[in-house]
């Protein structure tokens, strides 16, 4: 690539990566899971997982500069076409639980925008889960239809709203840390160094998947490694600065949460409403009433709308846009006159609708249902990161075949081991995240949740394994009839 096309600095890489990876919800959800002990967890995660992860992405992006950074392309180059298909399938299918949970988040954000006192949000929380999920299903189907029309304006609004939320998140950290100095009140009493050290028991291990979920997704920055000035120096520098920025926001954000909420008595609905409680309290501390919570709720409503539409369409196009007919039935790639992948949309509608309705039959509390879906996402979504680490291990085994301007680890054996560590830790965190700790072990609801947590990823991945078989039968039949 010519030097004139290398116009990104390490500062650009760090900021772009930060916006892609980080969000205020990461602070709130993990504080809700662990309290102030999450400070230790963040240090561990960023040093031993996130930093290697980001730098592996840099090396993969450099090695496969012509693939536009696609994980399935990395897998195709380092393993087999079938595994490459499964990587692409995983990227799409992990969005199914995400799409099942996203309308809930949209309704909650909208409720706080309309009623910043939280009365409407309380009504939602107290609804019968079947009624709430019925509303969620209607919202999902409406926006599934809207996404077939390609509402580009909504996506633009979502990007603006996303940036607004990003600014508000940083604002919360600054104002949240300053508030105790103004009010003289700290919500968590008797904070000592021991307050930040977790108890390494089974319950703690079940919270790791949420941390992995929080720091994943930096592979989106990989295509830009070859647009960076002096990539062997500036790209890793940018990624390290990104890790530093995430560390600062995670640590200071968690401490700010401990200043505003009692870490020893965390509200049961903090995952569901915590972001809004945080800005509600912030407005009270600074005498601004509901201003902060209204601005944040409006921004989040717009962002959730955009994310819902975008996440229905974009991952499906990644999967089916250049589908290999050996693995995907041709009928799934069928488009209508508007270029909409109609059969792909039908498949999405069926899978998401099932995942919206079935949990409500066995989880009798709306807040617990929200928390379960969020935690299911933390189990399923990191499955796509496994392919990044598998590709890196493959790259290290075949390093002589590829030329890279940037190498995270020069030793192929050590690089392979680091890739294996990240792969193993991600898989372990996902498995541990399947076990709930907020209901009695082996109770009826515990068994129901664990069953869903285990069955959901198996079914979702199993459908991917079945598609090549279906493709072979249907495509041969179709070719014979022609």
Short mmCIF file of C-alpha atoms in Angstrom, two decimals:
data_model
loop_
_atom_site.label_atom_id
_atom_site.label_comp_id
_atom_site.label_asym_id
_atom_site.label_seq_id
_atom_site.Cartn_x
_atom_site.Cartn_y
_atom_site.Cartn_z
CA UNK A 1 0.00 0.00 0.00
CA UNK A 2 1.34 3.47 -0.89
CA UNK A 3 2.28 5.85 1.92
CA UNK A 4 -0.42 8.33 0.83
CA UNK A 5 -3.08 5.79 1.84
CA UNK A 6 -1.48 5.29 5.23
CA UNK A 7 -3.08 8.26 6.92
CA UNK A 8 -4.20 6.86 10.28
CA UNK A 9 -2.19 7.67 13.40
CA UNK A 10 -2.03 5.66 16.62
CA UNK A 11 -4.42 8.22 18.12
CA UNK A 12 -6.97 7.44 15.37
CA UNK A 13 -6.65 3.69 15.97
CA UNK A 14 -7.09 4.09 19.73
CA UNK A 15 -10.20 6.30 19.44
CA UNK A 16 -11.84 4.20 16.72
CA UNK A 17 -11.26 1.02 18.70
CA UNK A 18 -12.53 2.59 21.91
CA UNK A 19 -15.85 3.62 20.36
CA UNK A 20 -16.24 0.12 18.85
CA UNK A 21 -15.50 -1.77 22.06
CA UNK A 22 -16.62 0.27 25.04
CA UNK A 23 -19.95 1.36 26.49
CA UNK A 24 -21.33 2.54 29.84
CA UNK A 25 -23.40 -0.64 30.14
CA UNK A 26 -20.15 -2.59 30.54
CA UNK A 27 -19.44 -0.71 33.77
CA UNK A 28 -22.97 -1.02 35.16
CA UNK A 29 -23.52 -4.71 34.33
CA UNK A 30 -20.23 -5.89 35.76
CA UNK A 31 -20.61 -3.74 38.89
CA UNK A 32 -24.05 -5.33 39.31
CA UNK A 33 -22.39 -8.77 39.03
CA UNK A 34 -19.41 -8.21 41.32
CA UNK A 35 -19.65 -4.93 43.20
CA UNK A 36 -16.33 -3.20 43.90
CA UNK A 37 -14.41 -6.48 43.51
CA UNK A 38 -14.84 -5.92 39.78
CA UNK A 39 -11.88 -3.49 40.02
CA UNK A 40 -9.52 -6.45 40.51
CA UNK A 41 -11.30 -8.35 37.75
CA UNK A 42 -10.86 -5.50 35.28
CA UNK A 43 -7.11 -5.34 35.98
CA UNK A 44 -6.79 -9.10 35.42
CA UNK A 45 -8.94 -9.10 32.27
CA UNK A 46 -7.25 -6.18 30.58
CA UNK A 47 -3.67 -7.26 31.34
CA UNK A 48 -3.96 -10.98 30.61
CA UNK A 49 -6.80 -11.12 28.07
CA UNK A 50 -7.72 -7.84 26.40
CA UNK A 51 -4.18 -6.65 25.59
CA UNK A 52 -3.14 -9.96 23.93
CA UNK A 53 -6.51 -10.10 22.16
CA UNK A 54 -6.11 -6.64 20.62
CA UNK A 55 -2.53 -7.27 19.52
CA UNK A 56 -3.42 -10.63 17.94
CA UNK A 57 -6.06 -8.80 15.93
CA UNK A 58 -3.37 -6.42 14.71
CA UNK A 59 -1.18 -9.28 13.48
CA UNK A 60 -4.12 -11.04 11.79
CA UNK A 61 -5.17 -7.81 10.10
CA UNK A 62 -1.64 -7.33 8.80
CA UNK A 63 -1.33 -10.92 7.57
CA UNK A 64 -4.65 -10.85 5.70
CA UNK A 65 -4.70 -7.26 4.53
CA UNK A 66 -6.70 -8.08 1.38
CA UNK A 67 -9.53 -9.85 3.22
CA UNK A 68 -11.03 -6.70 4.74
CA UNK A 69 -10.42 -8.19 8.18
CA UNK A 70 -13.20 -10.76 8.02
CA UNK A 71 -12.79 -13.51 10.61
CA UNK A 72 -14.21 -16.16 8.24
CA UNK A 73 -11.55 -15.16 5.67
CA UNK A 74 -8.84 -15.57 8.32
CA UNK A 75 -10.19 -19.03 9.17
CA UNK A 76 -10.41 -19.96 5.48
CA UNK A 77 -6.75 -19.07 5.00
CA UNK A 78 -5.52 -20.95 8.06
CA UNK A 79 -7.88 -23.96 8.30
CA UNK A 80 -10.62 -25.30 6.01
CA UNK A 81 -13.56 -23.88 3.99
CA UNK A 82 -16.04 -25.74 6.24
CA UNK A 83 -14.60 -24.11 9.36
CA UNK A 84 -14.66 -20.77 7.54
CA UNK A 85 -18.38 -21.27 6.90
CA UNK A 86 -18.91 -22.09 10.59
CA UNK A 87 -17.04 -18.93 11.55
CA UNK A 88 -19.35 -16.90 9.33
CA UNK A 89 -22.38 -18.75 10.68
CA UNK A 90 -21.26 -18.10 14.28
CA UNK A 91 -20.87 -14.37 13.55
CA UNK A 92 -24.51 -14.29 12.41
CA UNK A 93 -26.14 -16.73 14.82
CA UNK A 94 -24.78 -15.11 18.01
CA UNK A 95 -26.94 -12.11 17.09
CA UNK A 96 -30.10 -14.19 17.65
CA UNK A 97 -30.04 -13.83 21.49
CA UNK A 98 -28.92 -10.22 20.97
CA UNK A 99 -31.98 -9.52 18.83
CA UNK A 100 -34.20 -11.28 21.37
CA UNK A 101 -32.94 -8.96 24.12
CA UNK A 102 -32.61 -5.70 22.18
CA UNK A 103 -36.36 -4.83 22.07
CA UNK A 104 -36.44 -5.12 25.88
CA UNK A 105 -33.66 -2.56 26.13
CA UNK A 106 -35.50 -0.34 23.67
CA UNK A 107 -38.72 -0.42 25.74
CA UNK A 108 -36.80 0.31 28.95
CA UNK A 109 -34.93 3.25 27.39
CA UNK A 110 -38.18 4.64 26.01
CA UNK A 111 -39.91 4.28 29.39
CA UNK A 112 -37.20 6.36 31.08
CA UNK A 113 -37.32 8.99 28.31
CA UNK A 114 -41.09 9.35 28.80
CA UNK A 115 -41.06 9.04 32.59
CA UNK A 116 -37.64 10.10 34.00
CA UNK A 117 -38.90 9.49 37.56
CA UNK A 118 -38.83 5.76 36.77
CA UNK A 119 -42.55 5.09 37.30
CA UNK A 120 -43.05 3.63 33.82
CA UNK A 121 -39.88 1.53 34.14
CA UNK A 122 -41.23 0.14 37.42
CA UNK A 123 -44.48 -0.77 35.65
CA UNK A 124 -42.49 -2.63 32.99
CA UNK A 125 -40.51 -4.46 35.67
CA UNK A 126 -43.70 -5.60 37.38
CA UNK A 127 -45.39 -6.84 34.21
CA UNK A 128 -46.12 -10.51 33.72
CA UNK A 129 -43.16 -11.86 31.68
CA UNK A 130 -45.51 -13.28 29.04
CA UNK A 131 -47.11 -9.86 28.52
CA UNK A 132 -43.72 -8.14 28.33
CA UNK A 133 -42.35 -10.71 25.90
CA UNK A 134 -45.51 -10.35 23.82
CA UNK A 135 -44.72 -6.63 23.55
CA UNK A 136 -41.08 -7.46 22.78
CA UNK A 137 -42.14 -9.84 20.02
CA UNK A 138 -44.37 -7.17 18.42
CA UNK A 139 -41.54 -4.61 18.56
CA UNK A 140 -39.13 -7.08 16.99
CA UNK A 141 -41.48 -8.05 14.15
CA UNK A 142 -42.28 -4.38 13.42
CA UNK A 143 -38.60 -3.52 13.11
CA UNK A 144 -37.90 -6.70 11.16
CA UNK A 145 -40.36 -5.33 8.62
CA UNK A 146 -38.87 -1.83 8.80
CA UNK A 147 -35.37 -3.21 8.21
CA UNK A 148 -36.54 -4.63 4.86
CA UNK A 149 -37.06 -1.01 3.76
CA UNK A 150 -33.48 -0.02 4.56
CA UNK A 151 -34.00 2.94 6.88
CA UNK A 152 -30.62 4.61 6.48
CA UNK A 153 -31.69 7.73 8.37
CA UNK A 154 -32.33 5.62 11.47
CA UNK A 155 -28.80 4.26 11.29
CA UNK A 156 -27.36 7.78 11.05
CA UNK A 157 -29.44 8.84 14.06
CA UNK A 158 -28.17 5.77 15.89
CA UNK A 159 -24.55 6.70 15.21
CA UNK A 160 -25.11 10.23 16.55
CA UNK A 161 -26.95 8.82 19.57
CA UNK A 162 -24.15 6.31 20.14
CA UNK A 163 -21.58 9.10 20.26
CA UNK A 164 -23.85 11.04 22.65
CA UNK A 165 -24.03 8.02 24.95
CA UNK A 166 -20.26 7.69 24.75
CA UNK A 167 -19.83 11.33 25.86
CA UNK A 168 -22.43 10.87 28.61
CA UNK A 169 -20.59 7.79 29.87
CA UNK A 170 -17.35 9.73 30.25
CA UNK A 171 -19.29 12.59 31.85
CA UNK A 172 -20.72 10.18 34.42
CA UNK A 173 -17.25 9.00 35.44
CA UNK A 174 -15.99 12.55 35.96
CA UNK A 175 -19.09 13.84 37.76
CA UNK A 176 -19.64 10.58 39.67
CA UNK A 177 -16.13 10.69 41.15
CA UNK A 178 -16.49 14.39 42.00
CA UNK A 179 -19.94 14.07 43.63
CA UNK A 180 -18.74 12.72 47.02
CA UNK A 181 -16.41 15.70 47.39
CA UNK A 182 -19.42 17.99 46.93
CA UNK A 183 -21.95 16.08 49.03
CA UNK A 184 -19.58 14.50 51.53
CA UNK A 185 -21.45 11.20 51.07
CA UNK A 186 -20.14 7.87 49.74
CA UNK A 187 -22.82 5.20 49.18
CA UNK A 188 -20.51 2.24 49.94
CA UNK A 189 -19.34 2.43 53.58
CA UNK A 190 -15.96 1.39 54.95
CA UNK A 191 -14.09 0.96 51.64
CA UNK A 192 -10.73 -0.72 52.25
CA UNK A 193 -8.21 -2.49 49.95
CA UNK A 194 -10.01 -5.77 50.75
CA UNK A 195 -13.19 -4.32 49.25
CA UNK A 196 -11.62 -4.70 45.79
CA UNK A 197 -10.45 -8.33 46.13
CA UNK A 198 -12.98 -10.97 45.01
CA UNK A 199 -13.67 -14.30 46.65
CA UNK A 200 -12.54 -16.85 44.08
CA UNK A 201 -15.45 -19.26 44.37
CA UNK A 202 -17.90 -20.84 41.94
CA UNK A 203 -20.19 -17.79 42.02
CA UNK A 204 -17.29 -15.54 40.99
CA UNK A 205 -16.34 -17.78 38.07
CA UNK A 206 -19.89 -17.53 36.71
CA UNK A 207 -19.42 -13.75 36.28
CA UNK A 208 -16.37 -14.00 33.98
CA UNK A 209 -18.42 -14.32 30.78
CA UNK A 210 -19.86 -10.84 31.31
CA UNK A 211 -16.32 -9.43 31.50
CA UNK A 212 -15.31 -11.26 28.30
CA UNK A 213 -18.50 -9.99 26.64
CA UNK A 214 -17.58 -6.43 27.69
CA UNK A 215 -14.12 -6.31 26.11
CA UNK A 216 -14.79 -8.28 22.93
CA UNK A 217 -15.22 -7.08 19.38
CA UNK A 218 -11.93 -5.32 18.70
CA UNK A 219 -11.48 -7.46 15.54
CA UNK A 220 -13.60 -4.78 13.83
CA UNK A 221 -10.52 -2.53 13.86
CA UNK A 222 -8.33 -5.08 11.98
CA UNK A 223 -8.97 -3.75 8.44
CA UNK A 224 -7.32 -0.46 9.39
CA UNK A 225 -3.90 -1.90 10.22
CA UNK A 226 -2.74 -1.34 6.64
CA UNK A 227 -4.07 2.24 6.60
CA UNK A 228 -1.87 3.14 9.54
CA UNK A 229 1.35 5.14 9.24
CA UNK A 230 4.27 2.88 10.13
CA UNK A 231 1.89 0.04 11.18
CA UNK A 232 4.52 -2.12 12.88
CA UNK A 233 5.00 0.68 15.43
CA UNK A 234 1.81 2.76 15.47
CA UNK A 235 -0.87 0.04 15.28
CA UNK A 236 0.24 -1.84 18.43
CA UNK A 237 0.78 1.52 20.12
CA UNK A 238 -2.79 2.53 19.27
CA UNK A 239 -4.15 -0.80 20.52
CA UNK A 240 -2.21 -0.51 23.77
CA UNK A 241 -3.56 3.02 24.26
CA UNK A 242 -7.04 1.58 23.55
CA UNK A 243 -6.47 -1.00 26.30
CA UNK A 244 -5.32 1.78 28.62
CA UNK A 245 -8.41 3.88 27.87
CA UNK A 246 -10.68 0.89 28.51
CA UNK A 247 -8.80 0.18 31.76
CA UNK A 248 -9.18 3.76 32.99
CA UNK A 249 -12.89 3.91 32.16
CA UNK A 250 -13.56 0.46 33.63
CA UNK A 251 -11.68 1.13 36.87
CA UNK A 252 -12.79 4.72 37.46
CA UNK A 253 -16.32 3.93 36.29
CA UNK A 254 -16.58 1.03 38.75
CA UNK A 255 -15.26 3.20 41.59
CA UNK A 256 -17.74 5.95 40.62
CA UNK A 257 -20.53 3.35 40.78
CA UNK A 258 -19.35 2.43 44.28
CA UNK A 259 -19.56 6.10 45.26
CA UNK A 260 -23.18 6.33 44.04
CA UNK A 261 -24.47 2.82 44.90
CA UNK A 262 -23.85 0.72 47.97
CA UNK A 263 -21.72 -2.18 46.68
CA UNK A 264 -22.85 -4.24 49.68
CA UNK A 265 -26.56 -3.82 48.84
CA UNK A 266 -26.78 -3.69 45.04
CA UNK A 267 -30.34 -3.11 43.70
CA UNK A 268 -31.72 -6.31 42.16
CA UNK A 269 -32.67 -4.49 38.95
CA UNK A 270 -29.33 -2.71 38.48
CA UNK A 271 -28.65 -4.51 35.19
CA UNK A 272 -32.10 -3.59 33.91
CA UNK A 273 -32.29 0.03 35.09
CA UNK A 274 -28.84 0.81 36.51
CA UNK A 275 -27.72 3.13 33.72
CA UNK A 276 -30.77 5.32 34.31
CA UNK A 277 -30.53 5.15 38.11
CA UNK A 278 -26.93 6.34 37.76
CA UNK A 279 -27.85 9.46 35.77
CA UNK A 280 -30.92 10.04 37.95
CA UNK A 281 -28.68 10.15 41.05
CA UNK A 282 -26.16 12.31 39.23
CA UNK A 283 -28.86 14.89 38.44
CA UNK A 284 -29.94 14.90 42.09
CA UNK A 285 -26.36 15.42 43.33
CA UNK A 286 -25.83 18.41 41.03
CA UNK A 287 -29.29 19.93 41.41
CA UNK A 288 -30.22 19.37 37.76
CA UNK A 289 -33.24 17.18 38.39
CA UNK A 290 -34.02 14.78 35.56
CA UNK A 291 -31.88 16.47 32.90
CA UNK A 292 -29.13 13.83 32.73
CA UNK A 293 -31.48 10.83 32.74
CA UNK A 294 -33.70 12.36 30.01
CA UNK A 295 -30.74 13.11 27.72
CA UNK A 296 -29.23 9.66 28.26
CA UNK A 297 -32.56 7.87 27.83
CA UNK A 298 -33.34 9.72 24.58
CA UNK A 299 -29.87 8.98 23.21
CA UNK A 300 -30.16 5.33 24.23
CA UNK A 301 -33.63 4.99 22.70
CA UNK A 302 -32.32 6.20 19.34
CA UNK A 303 -29.22 4.02 19.61
CA UNK A 304 -31.28 0.93 20.47
CA UNK A 305 -33.58 1.56 17.48
CA UNK A 306 -30.64 1.82 15.14
CA UNK A 307 -28.85 -1.19 16.64
CA UNK A 308 -31.98 -3.32 16.31
CA UNK A 309 -32.45 -2.54 12.61
CA UNK A 310 -28.74 -2.77 11.80
CA UNK A 311 -28.29 -6.07 13.67
CA UNK A 312 -31.16 -7.67 11.78
CA UNK A 313 -29.76 -6.81 8.36
CA UNK A 314 -25.96 -6.46 8.48
CA UNK A 315 -24.92 -9.84 9.99
CA UNK A 316 -27.31 -11.63 7.61
CA UNK A 317 -25.67 -9.93 4.63
CA UNK A 318 -22.25 -10.96 5.93
CA UNK A 319 -23.43 -14.59 6.11
CA UNK A 320 -25.43 -14.80 2.87
CA UNK A 321 -24.00 -12.01 0.71
CA UNK A 322 -21.23 -14.18 -0.75
CA UNK A 323 -22.56 -17.56 0.36
CA UNK A 324 -20.71 -20.72 -0.64
CA UNK A 325 -23.36 -22.93 -2.29
CA UNK A 326 -21.64 -26.02 -0.85
CA UNK A 327 -22.63 -24.97 2.66
CA UNK A 328 -25.72 -22.76 2.36
CA UNK A 329 -28.93 -23.64 0.48
CA UNK A 330 -29.43 -21.35 -2.50
CA UNK A 331 -32.96 -20.57 -1.33
CA UNK A 332 -31.57 -18.77 1.73
CA UNK A 333 -29.74 -16.34 -0.57
CA UNK A 334 -32.91 -15.47 -2.48
CA UNK A 335 -33.61 -11.74 -2.67
CA UNK A 336 -36.74 -9.80 -3.62
CA UNK A 337 -36.91 -6.79 -5.94
CA UNK A 338 -35.60 -4.57 -3.11
CA UNK A 339 -32.53 -6.77 -2.59
CA UNK A 340 -33.87 -8.11 0.72
CA UNK A 341 -32.79 -11.63 1.71
CA UNK A 342 -36.39 -12.73 2.28
CA UNK A 343 -35.77 -16.34 3.33
CA UNK A 344 -32.90 -15.25 5.55
CA UNK A 345 -35.29 -12.81 7.22
CA UNK A 346 -37.81 -15.61 7.75
CA UNK A 347 -35.11 -17.77 9.37
CA UNK A 348 -34.16 -14.83 11.61
CA UNK A 349 -37.81 -14.22 12.54
CA UNK A 350 -38.38 -17.86 13.54
CA UNK A 351 -35.25 -18.26 15.67
CA UNK A 352 -35.58 -14.90 17.44
CA UNK A 353 -39.31 -15.32 18.07
CA UNK A 354 -38.74 -18.71 19.70
CA UNK A 355 -36.03 -17.24 21.94
CA UNK A 356 -38.33 -14.34 22.90
CA UNK A 357 -41.29 -16.52 23.87
CA UNK A 358 -39.91 -19.74 25.43
CA UNK A 359 -37.96 -18.17 28.39
CA UNK A 360 -41.11 -16.37 29.56
CA UNK A 361 -42.75 -19.77 30.12
CA UNK A 362 -40.28 -20.74 32.84
CA UNK A 363 -38.90 -17.47 34.26
CA UNK A 364 -41.64 -15.86 36.33
CA UNK A 365 -40.06 -12.46 37.02
CA UNK A 366 -39.54 -9.75 34.42
CA UNK A 367 -36.34 -8.43 36.00
CA UNK A 368 -34.89 -11.95 36.20
CA UNK A 369 -35.91 -12.53 32.58
CA UNK A 370 -34.02 -9.39 31.50
CA UNK A 371 -30.95 -10.43 33.49
CA UNK A 372 -31.11 -13.96 32.07
CA UNK A 373 -31.23 -12.74 28.47
CA UNK A 374 -28.34 -10.36 29.10
CA UNK A 375 -26.30 -13.17 30.65
CA UNK A 376 -27.25 -15.50 27.79
CA UNK A 377 -25.74 -12.93 25.44
CA UNK A 378 -22.57 -12.98 27.53
CA UNK A 379 -22.44 -16.76 27.02
CA UNK A 380 -23.26 -16.82 23.30
CA UNK A 381 -21.71 -13.63 21.88
CA UNK A 382 -18.10 -14.47 22.92
CA UNK A 383 -18.36 -17.67 20.85
CA UNK A 384 -17.44 -15.58 17.83
CA UNK A 385 -14.21 -14.49 19.54
CA UNK A 386 -13.11 -18.13 19.66
CA UNK A 387 -12.64 -18.02 15.89
CA UNK A 388 -10.25 -15.06 16.22
CA UNK A 389 -8.00 -17.05 18.53
CA UNK A 390 -8.29 -20.18 16.37
CA UNK A 391 -7.24 -18.12 13.34
CA UNK A 392 -4.27 -16.74 15.28
CA UNK A 393 -3.15 -20.23 16.30
CA UNK A 394 -3.48 -21.29 12.65
CA UNK A 395 -1.44 -18.27 11.56
CA UNK A 396 1.34 -19.17 13.98
CA UNK A 397 1.41 -22.78 12.72
CA UNK A 398 1.67 -21.54 9.10
CA UNK A 399 3.64 -18.34 9.68
CA UNK A 400 6.15 -19.06 6.88
CA UNK A 401 3.33 -18.75 4.31
CA UNK A 402 2.33 -15.23 5.33
CA UNK A 403 4.15 -11.91 5.32
CA UNK A 404 3.17 -9.46 8.03
CA UNK A 405 4.37 -5.93 8.63
CA UNK A 406 3.47 -6.25 12.29
CA UNK A 407 3.98 -9.20 14.63
CA UNK A 408 2.59 -9.29 18.17
CA UNK A 409 4.83 -12.21 19.15
CA UNK A 410 7.78 -13.22 16.96
CA UNK A 411 8.08 -16.71 18.46
CA UNK A 412 5.53 -18.94 16.72
CA UNK A 413 5.40 -21.42 19.61
CA UNK A 414 4.84 -18.72 22.23
CA UNK A 415 2.29 -16.98 20.00
CA UNK A 416 0.40 -20.26 19.59
CA UNK A 417 0.32 -20.75 23.37
CA UNK A 418 -0.99 -17.22 23.96
CA UNK A 419 -3.70 -17.81 21.35
CA UNK A 420 -4.57 -21.11 23.06
CA UNK A 421 -4.77 -19.33 26.46
CA UNK A 422 -7.25 -16.76 25.13
CA UNK A 423 -9.26 -19.50 23.37
CA UNK A 424 -9.38 -21.65 26.49
CA UNK A 425 -10.23 -18.77 28.82
CA UNK A 426 -13.06 -17.60 26.54
CA UNK A 427 -14.53 -21.11 26.33
CA UNK A 428 -14.23 -21.56 30.11
CA UNK A 429 -15.92 -18.21 30.80
CA UNK A 430 -18.78 -19.07 28.43
CA UNK A 431 -19.36 -22.44 30.09
CA UNK A 432 -19.27 -20.99 33.62
CA UNK A 433 -21.67 -18.22 32.57
CA UNK A 434 -24.32 -20.88 31.94
CA UNK A 435 -24.86 -21.40 35.69
CA UNK A 436 -27.10 -18.85 37.47
CA UNK A 437 -26.37 -17.92 41.07
CA UNK A 438 -29.39 -15.71 41.80
CA UNK A 439 -31.76 -18.67 42.27
CA UNK A 440 -31.30 -21.79 44.46
CA UNK A 441 -29.14 -24.44 42.78
CA UNK A 442 -31.10 -27.34 41.29
CA UNK A 443 -34.42 -25.61 41.87
CA UNK A 444 -37.01 -25.87 39.09
CA UNK A 445 -36.12 -22.41 37.73
CA UNK A 446 -32.35 -23.08 38.03
CA UNK A 447 -32.71 -26.27 35.98
CA UNK A 448 -34.88 -24.43 33.42
CA UNK A 449 -32.31 -21.62 33.00
CA UNK A 450 -29.30 -23.93 32.81
CA UNK A 451 -31.12 -26.08 30.26
CA UNK A 452 -31.85 -23.06 28.09
CA UNK A 453 -28.27 -21.79 28.49
CA UNK A 454 -26.87 -25.14 27.32
CA UNK A 455 -29.46 -25.94 24.66
CA UNK A 456 -29.49 -22.49 23.01
CA UNK A 457 -25.85 -22.46 21.77
CA UNK A 458 -26.02 -26.16 20.86
CA UNK A 459 -29.15 -25.65 18.75
CA UNK A 460 -27.85 -22.45 17.16
CA UNK A 461 -24.54 -24.07 16.18
CA UNK A 462 -26.27 -27.33 15.27
CA UNK A 463 -28.40 -25.57 12.67
CA UNK A 464 -25.16 -24.32 11.13
CA UNK A 465 -23.86 -27.89 10.91
CA UNK A 466 -27.12 -29.03 9.30
CA UNK A 467 -27.15 -26.36 6.60
CA UNK A 468 -24.39 -27.96 4.45
CA UNK A 469 -26.36 -31.24 4.48
CA UNK A 470 -29.56 -29.43 3.50
CA UNK A 471 -27.62 -27.44 0.87
CA UNK A 472 -26.29 -30.59 -0.74
CA UNK A 473 -29.76 -32.16 -1.02
CA UNK A 474 -31.73 -29.08 -2.09
CA UNK A 475 -29.11 -27.65 -4.43
CA UNK A 476 -28.68 -30.99 -6.25
CA UNK A 477 -32.46 -31.26 -6.57
CA UNK A 478 -32.68 -27.71 -7.87
CA UNK A 479 -29.90 -28.28 -10.41
CA UNK A 480 -31.52 -31.51 -11.59
CA UNK A 481 -34.87 -29.77 -12.18
CA UNK A 482 -33.13 -27.09 -14.21
#
